[in-house]
PDB file of C-alpha atoms in Angstrom:
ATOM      1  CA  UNK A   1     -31.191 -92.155 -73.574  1.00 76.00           C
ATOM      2  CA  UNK A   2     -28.477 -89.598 -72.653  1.00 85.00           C
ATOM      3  CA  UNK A   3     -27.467 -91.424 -69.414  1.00 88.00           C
ATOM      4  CA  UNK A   4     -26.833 -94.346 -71.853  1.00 89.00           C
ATOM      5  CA  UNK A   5     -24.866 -91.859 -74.017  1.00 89.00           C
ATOM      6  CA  UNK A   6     -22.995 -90.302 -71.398  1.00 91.00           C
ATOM      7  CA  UNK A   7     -21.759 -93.971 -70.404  1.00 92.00           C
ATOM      8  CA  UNK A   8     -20.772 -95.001 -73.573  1.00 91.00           C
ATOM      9  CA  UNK A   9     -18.478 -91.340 -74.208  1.00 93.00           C
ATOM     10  CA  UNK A  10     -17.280 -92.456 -70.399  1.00 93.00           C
ATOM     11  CA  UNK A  11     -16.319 -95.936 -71.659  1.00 91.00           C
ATOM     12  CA  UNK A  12     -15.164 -94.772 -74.771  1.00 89.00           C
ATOM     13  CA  UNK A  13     -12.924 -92.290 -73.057  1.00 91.00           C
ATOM     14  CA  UNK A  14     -10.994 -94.860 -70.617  1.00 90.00           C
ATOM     15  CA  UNK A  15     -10.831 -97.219 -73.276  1.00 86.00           C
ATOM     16  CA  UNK A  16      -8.495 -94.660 -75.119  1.00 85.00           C
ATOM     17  CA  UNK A  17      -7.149 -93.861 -71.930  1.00 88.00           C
ATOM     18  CA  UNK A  18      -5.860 -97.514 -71.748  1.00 86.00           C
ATOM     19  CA  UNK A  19      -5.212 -98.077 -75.199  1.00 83.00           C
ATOM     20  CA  UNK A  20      -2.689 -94.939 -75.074  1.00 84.00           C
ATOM     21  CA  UNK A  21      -1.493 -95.936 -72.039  1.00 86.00           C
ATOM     22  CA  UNK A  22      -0.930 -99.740 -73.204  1.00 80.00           C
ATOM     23  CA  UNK A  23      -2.923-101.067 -70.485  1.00 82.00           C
ATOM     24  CA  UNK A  24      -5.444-102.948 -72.497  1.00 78.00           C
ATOM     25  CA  UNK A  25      -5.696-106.846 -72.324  1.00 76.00           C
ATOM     26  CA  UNK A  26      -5.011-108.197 -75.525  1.00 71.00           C
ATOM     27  CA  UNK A  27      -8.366-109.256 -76.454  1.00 68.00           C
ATOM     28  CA  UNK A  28      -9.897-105.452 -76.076  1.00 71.00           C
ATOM     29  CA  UNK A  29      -6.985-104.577 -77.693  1.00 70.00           C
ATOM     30  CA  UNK A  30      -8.111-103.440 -81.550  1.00 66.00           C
ATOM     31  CA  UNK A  31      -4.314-103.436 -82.920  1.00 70.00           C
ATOM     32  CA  UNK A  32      -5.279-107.343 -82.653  1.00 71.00           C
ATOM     33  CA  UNK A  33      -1.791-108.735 -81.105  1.00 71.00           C
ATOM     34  CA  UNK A  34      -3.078-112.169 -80.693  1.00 71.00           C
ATOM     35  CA  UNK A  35      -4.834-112.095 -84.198  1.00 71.00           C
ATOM     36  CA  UNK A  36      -1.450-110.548 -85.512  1.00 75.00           C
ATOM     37  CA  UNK A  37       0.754-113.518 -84.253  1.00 80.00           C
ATOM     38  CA  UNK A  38      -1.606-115.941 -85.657  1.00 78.00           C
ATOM     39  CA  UNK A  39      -2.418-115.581 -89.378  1.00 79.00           C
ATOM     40  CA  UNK A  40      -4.784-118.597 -89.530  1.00 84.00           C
ATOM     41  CA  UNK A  41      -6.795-117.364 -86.754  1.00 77.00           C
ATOM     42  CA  UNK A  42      -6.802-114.050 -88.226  1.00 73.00           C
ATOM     43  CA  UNK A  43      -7.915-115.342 -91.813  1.00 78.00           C
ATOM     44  CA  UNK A  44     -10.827-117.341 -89.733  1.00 78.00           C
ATOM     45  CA  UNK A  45     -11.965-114.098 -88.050  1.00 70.00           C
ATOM     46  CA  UNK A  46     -11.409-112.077 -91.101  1.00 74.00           C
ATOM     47  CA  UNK A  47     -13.854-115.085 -93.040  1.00 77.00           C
ATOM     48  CA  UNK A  48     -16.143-115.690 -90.319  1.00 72.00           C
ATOM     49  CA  UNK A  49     -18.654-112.439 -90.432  1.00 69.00           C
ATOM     50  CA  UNK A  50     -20.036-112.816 -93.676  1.00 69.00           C
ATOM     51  CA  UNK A  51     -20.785-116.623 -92.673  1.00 70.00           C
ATOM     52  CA  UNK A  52     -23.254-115.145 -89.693  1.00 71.00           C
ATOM     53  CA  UNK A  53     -26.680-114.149 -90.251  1.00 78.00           C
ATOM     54  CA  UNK A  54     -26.266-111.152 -88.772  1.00 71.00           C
ATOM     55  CA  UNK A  55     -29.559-109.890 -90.022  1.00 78.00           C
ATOM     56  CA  UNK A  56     -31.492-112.600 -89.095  1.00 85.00           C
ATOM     57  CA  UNK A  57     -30.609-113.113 -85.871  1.00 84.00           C
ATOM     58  CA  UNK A  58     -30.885-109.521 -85.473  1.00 85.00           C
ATOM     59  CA  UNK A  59     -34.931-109.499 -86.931  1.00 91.00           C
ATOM     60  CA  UNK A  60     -35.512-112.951 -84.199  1.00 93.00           C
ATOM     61  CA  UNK A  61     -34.499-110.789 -81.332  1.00 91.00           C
ATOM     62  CA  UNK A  62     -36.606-107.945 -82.374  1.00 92.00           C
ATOM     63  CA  UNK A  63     -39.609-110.144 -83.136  1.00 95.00           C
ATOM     64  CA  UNK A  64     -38.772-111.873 -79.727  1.00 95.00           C
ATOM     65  CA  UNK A  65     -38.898-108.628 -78.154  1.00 93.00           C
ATOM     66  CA  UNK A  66     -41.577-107.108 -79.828  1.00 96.00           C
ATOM     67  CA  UNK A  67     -43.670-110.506 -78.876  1.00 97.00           C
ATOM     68  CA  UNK A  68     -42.849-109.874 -75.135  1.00 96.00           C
ATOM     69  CA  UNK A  69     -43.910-106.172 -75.570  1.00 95.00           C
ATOM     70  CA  UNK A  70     -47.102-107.343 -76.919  1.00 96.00           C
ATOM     71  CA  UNK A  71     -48.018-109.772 -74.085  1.00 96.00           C
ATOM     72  CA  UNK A  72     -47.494-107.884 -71.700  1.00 96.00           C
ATOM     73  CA  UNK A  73     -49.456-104.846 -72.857  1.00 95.00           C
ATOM     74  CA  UNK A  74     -52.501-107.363 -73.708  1.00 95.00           C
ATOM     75  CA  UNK A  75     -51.997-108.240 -69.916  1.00 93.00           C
ATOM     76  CA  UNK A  76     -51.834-105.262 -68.733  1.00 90.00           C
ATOM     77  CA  UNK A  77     -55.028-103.842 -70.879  1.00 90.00           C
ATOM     78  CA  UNK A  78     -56.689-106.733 -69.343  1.00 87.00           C
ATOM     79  CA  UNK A  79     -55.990-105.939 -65.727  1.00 82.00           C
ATOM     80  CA  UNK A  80     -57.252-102.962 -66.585  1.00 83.00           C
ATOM     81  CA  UNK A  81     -60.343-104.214 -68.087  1.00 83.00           C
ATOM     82  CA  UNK A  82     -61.117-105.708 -65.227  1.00 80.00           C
ATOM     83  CA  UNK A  83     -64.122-104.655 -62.611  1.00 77.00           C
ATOM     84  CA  UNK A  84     -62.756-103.167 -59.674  1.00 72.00           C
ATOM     85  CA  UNK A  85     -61.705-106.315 -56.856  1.00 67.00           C
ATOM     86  CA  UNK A  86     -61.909-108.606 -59.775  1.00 68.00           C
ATOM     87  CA  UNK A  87     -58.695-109.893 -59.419  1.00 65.00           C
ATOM     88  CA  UNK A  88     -58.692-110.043 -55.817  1.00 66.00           C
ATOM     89  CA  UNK A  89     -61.136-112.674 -55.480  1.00 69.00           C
ATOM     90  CA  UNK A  90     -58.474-114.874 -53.131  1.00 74.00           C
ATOM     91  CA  UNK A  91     -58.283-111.952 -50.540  1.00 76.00           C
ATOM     92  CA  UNK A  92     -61.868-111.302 -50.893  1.00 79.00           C
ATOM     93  CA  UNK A  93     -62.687-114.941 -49.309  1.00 84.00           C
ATOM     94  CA  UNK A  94     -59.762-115.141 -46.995  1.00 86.00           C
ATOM     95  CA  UNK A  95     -61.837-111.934 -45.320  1.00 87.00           C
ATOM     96  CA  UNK A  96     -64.957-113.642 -45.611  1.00 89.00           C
ATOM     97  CA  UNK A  97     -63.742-117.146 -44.015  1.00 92.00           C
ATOM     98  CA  UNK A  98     -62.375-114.844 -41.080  1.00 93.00           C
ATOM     99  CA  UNK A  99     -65.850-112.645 -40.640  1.00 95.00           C
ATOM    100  CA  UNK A 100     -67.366-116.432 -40.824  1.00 95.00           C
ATOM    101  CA  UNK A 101     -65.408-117.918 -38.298  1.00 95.00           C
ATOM    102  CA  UNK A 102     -65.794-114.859 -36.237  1.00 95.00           C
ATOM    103  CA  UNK A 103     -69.678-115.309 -36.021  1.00 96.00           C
ATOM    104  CA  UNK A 104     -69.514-119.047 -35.865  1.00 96.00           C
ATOM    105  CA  UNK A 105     -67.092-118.464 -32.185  1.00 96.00           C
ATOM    106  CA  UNK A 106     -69.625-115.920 -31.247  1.00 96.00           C
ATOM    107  CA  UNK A 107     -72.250-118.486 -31.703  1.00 96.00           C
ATOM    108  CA  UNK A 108     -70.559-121.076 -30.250  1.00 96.00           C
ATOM    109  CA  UNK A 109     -70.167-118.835 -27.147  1.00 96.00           C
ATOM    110  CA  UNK A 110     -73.956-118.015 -26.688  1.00 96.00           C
ATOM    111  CA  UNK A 111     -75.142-121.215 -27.229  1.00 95.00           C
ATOM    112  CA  UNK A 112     -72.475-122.502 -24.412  1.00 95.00           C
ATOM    113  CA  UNK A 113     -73.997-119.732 -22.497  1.00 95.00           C
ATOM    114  CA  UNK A 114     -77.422-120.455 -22.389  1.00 93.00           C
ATOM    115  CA  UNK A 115     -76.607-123.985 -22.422  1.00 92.00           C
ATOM    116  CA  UNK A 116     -74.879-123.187 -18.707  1.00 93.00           C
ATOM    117  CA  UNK A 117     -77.420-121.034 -17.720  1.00 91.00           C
ATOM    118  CA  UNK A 118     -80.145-123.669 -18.039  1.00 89.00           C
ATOM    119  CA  UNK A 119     -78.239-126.088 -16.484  1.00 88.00           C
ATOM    120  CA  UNK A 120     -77.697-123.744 -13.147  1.00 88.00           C
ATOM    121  CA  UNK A 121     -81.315-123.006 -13.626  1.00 86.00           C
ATOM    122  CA  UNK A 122     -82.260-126.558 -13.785  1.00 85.00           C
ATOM    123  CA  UNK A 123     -79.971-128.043 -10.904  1.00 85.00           C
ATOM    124  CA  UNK A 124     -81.139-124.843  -9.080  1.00 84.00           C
ATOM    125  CA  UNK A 125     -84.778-126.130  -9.690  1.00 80.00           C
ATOM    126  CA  UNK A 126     -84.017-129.435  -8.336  1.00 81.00           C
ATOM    127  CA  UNK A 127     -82.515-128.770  -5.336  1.00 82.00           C
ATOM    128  CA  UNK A 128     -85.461-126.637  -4.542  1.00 78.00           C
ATOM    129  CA  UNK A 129     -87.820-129.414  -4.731  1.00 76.00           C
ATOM    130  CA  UNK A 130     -89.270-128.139  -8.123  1.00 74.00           C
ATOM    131  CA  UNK A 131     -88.906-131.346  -9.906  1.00 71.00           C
ATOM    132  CA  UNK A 132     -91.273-130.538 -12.937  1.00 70.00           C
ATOM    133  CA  UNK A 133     -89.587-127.235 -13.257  1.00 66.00           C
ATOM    134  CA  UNK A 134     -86.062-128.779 -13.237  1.00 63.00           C
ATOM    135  CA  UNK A 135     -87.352-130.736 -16.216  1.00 67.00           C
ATOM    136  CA  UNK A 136     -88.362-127.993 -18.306  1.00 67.00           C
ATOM    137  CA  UNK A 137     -85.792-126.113 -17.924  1.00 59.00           C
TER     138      UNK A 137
END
């Protein structure tokens, strides 16, 4: 709040710093030059506030804004009402897949294993004459 009052004394003050130093474009300038040369666009502008519901558009944006400040504290009170991991249920099986996968390779791998093993046992069998042997294993 007083950093956004300090910036609007700062604005203020080179605003009047222009104004003075006639350095303003004429529509920031409030003498009104353009307005001045043209009296029907001045009697328009001079017509045209009471026209505006001002106070109405005024109470949508603050219901509109109060509405967004009220969704997203019933969001964030239901985060919060959450158990603890609940809403990380995605990474939760992405790291169980991976642990799965992990044991199915190391299966993979022993079962290759002892599926070479009896096959060097069995050929190894055979070639020793052990015929009945080589079929067991």
């Amino acid at each position: 709040l007083i950093a956004m009052a300090l910036h609007v004394v700062g604005a203020a003050g080179v605003y009047v710093l222009l104004q003075m130093l006639h350095q303003l474009p004429p529509y920031l300038d409030v003498d009104y030059p353009v307005l001045r040369q043209h009296t029907v666009l001045l009697d328009l502008v001079m017509r045209a506030p009471p026209f505006i519901p001002w106070a109405s558009m005024a109470r949508a944006f603050g219901m509109l804004g109060a509405a967004r400040s009220a969704w997203k504290m019933l969001r964030c009170l239901a985060e919060l009402s959450r158990p603890a991991g609940h809403g990380h249920t995605v990474g939760q099986m992405v790291n169980l897949e991976l642990k799965m996968n992990v044991l199915l390779r190391r299966a993979e791998a022993g079962f290759k294993h002892q599926f070479a093993a009896a096959a060097l046992d069995a050929a190894r069998r055979a070639s020793g004459g052990d015929c009945h042997g080589a079929a067991a294993a």
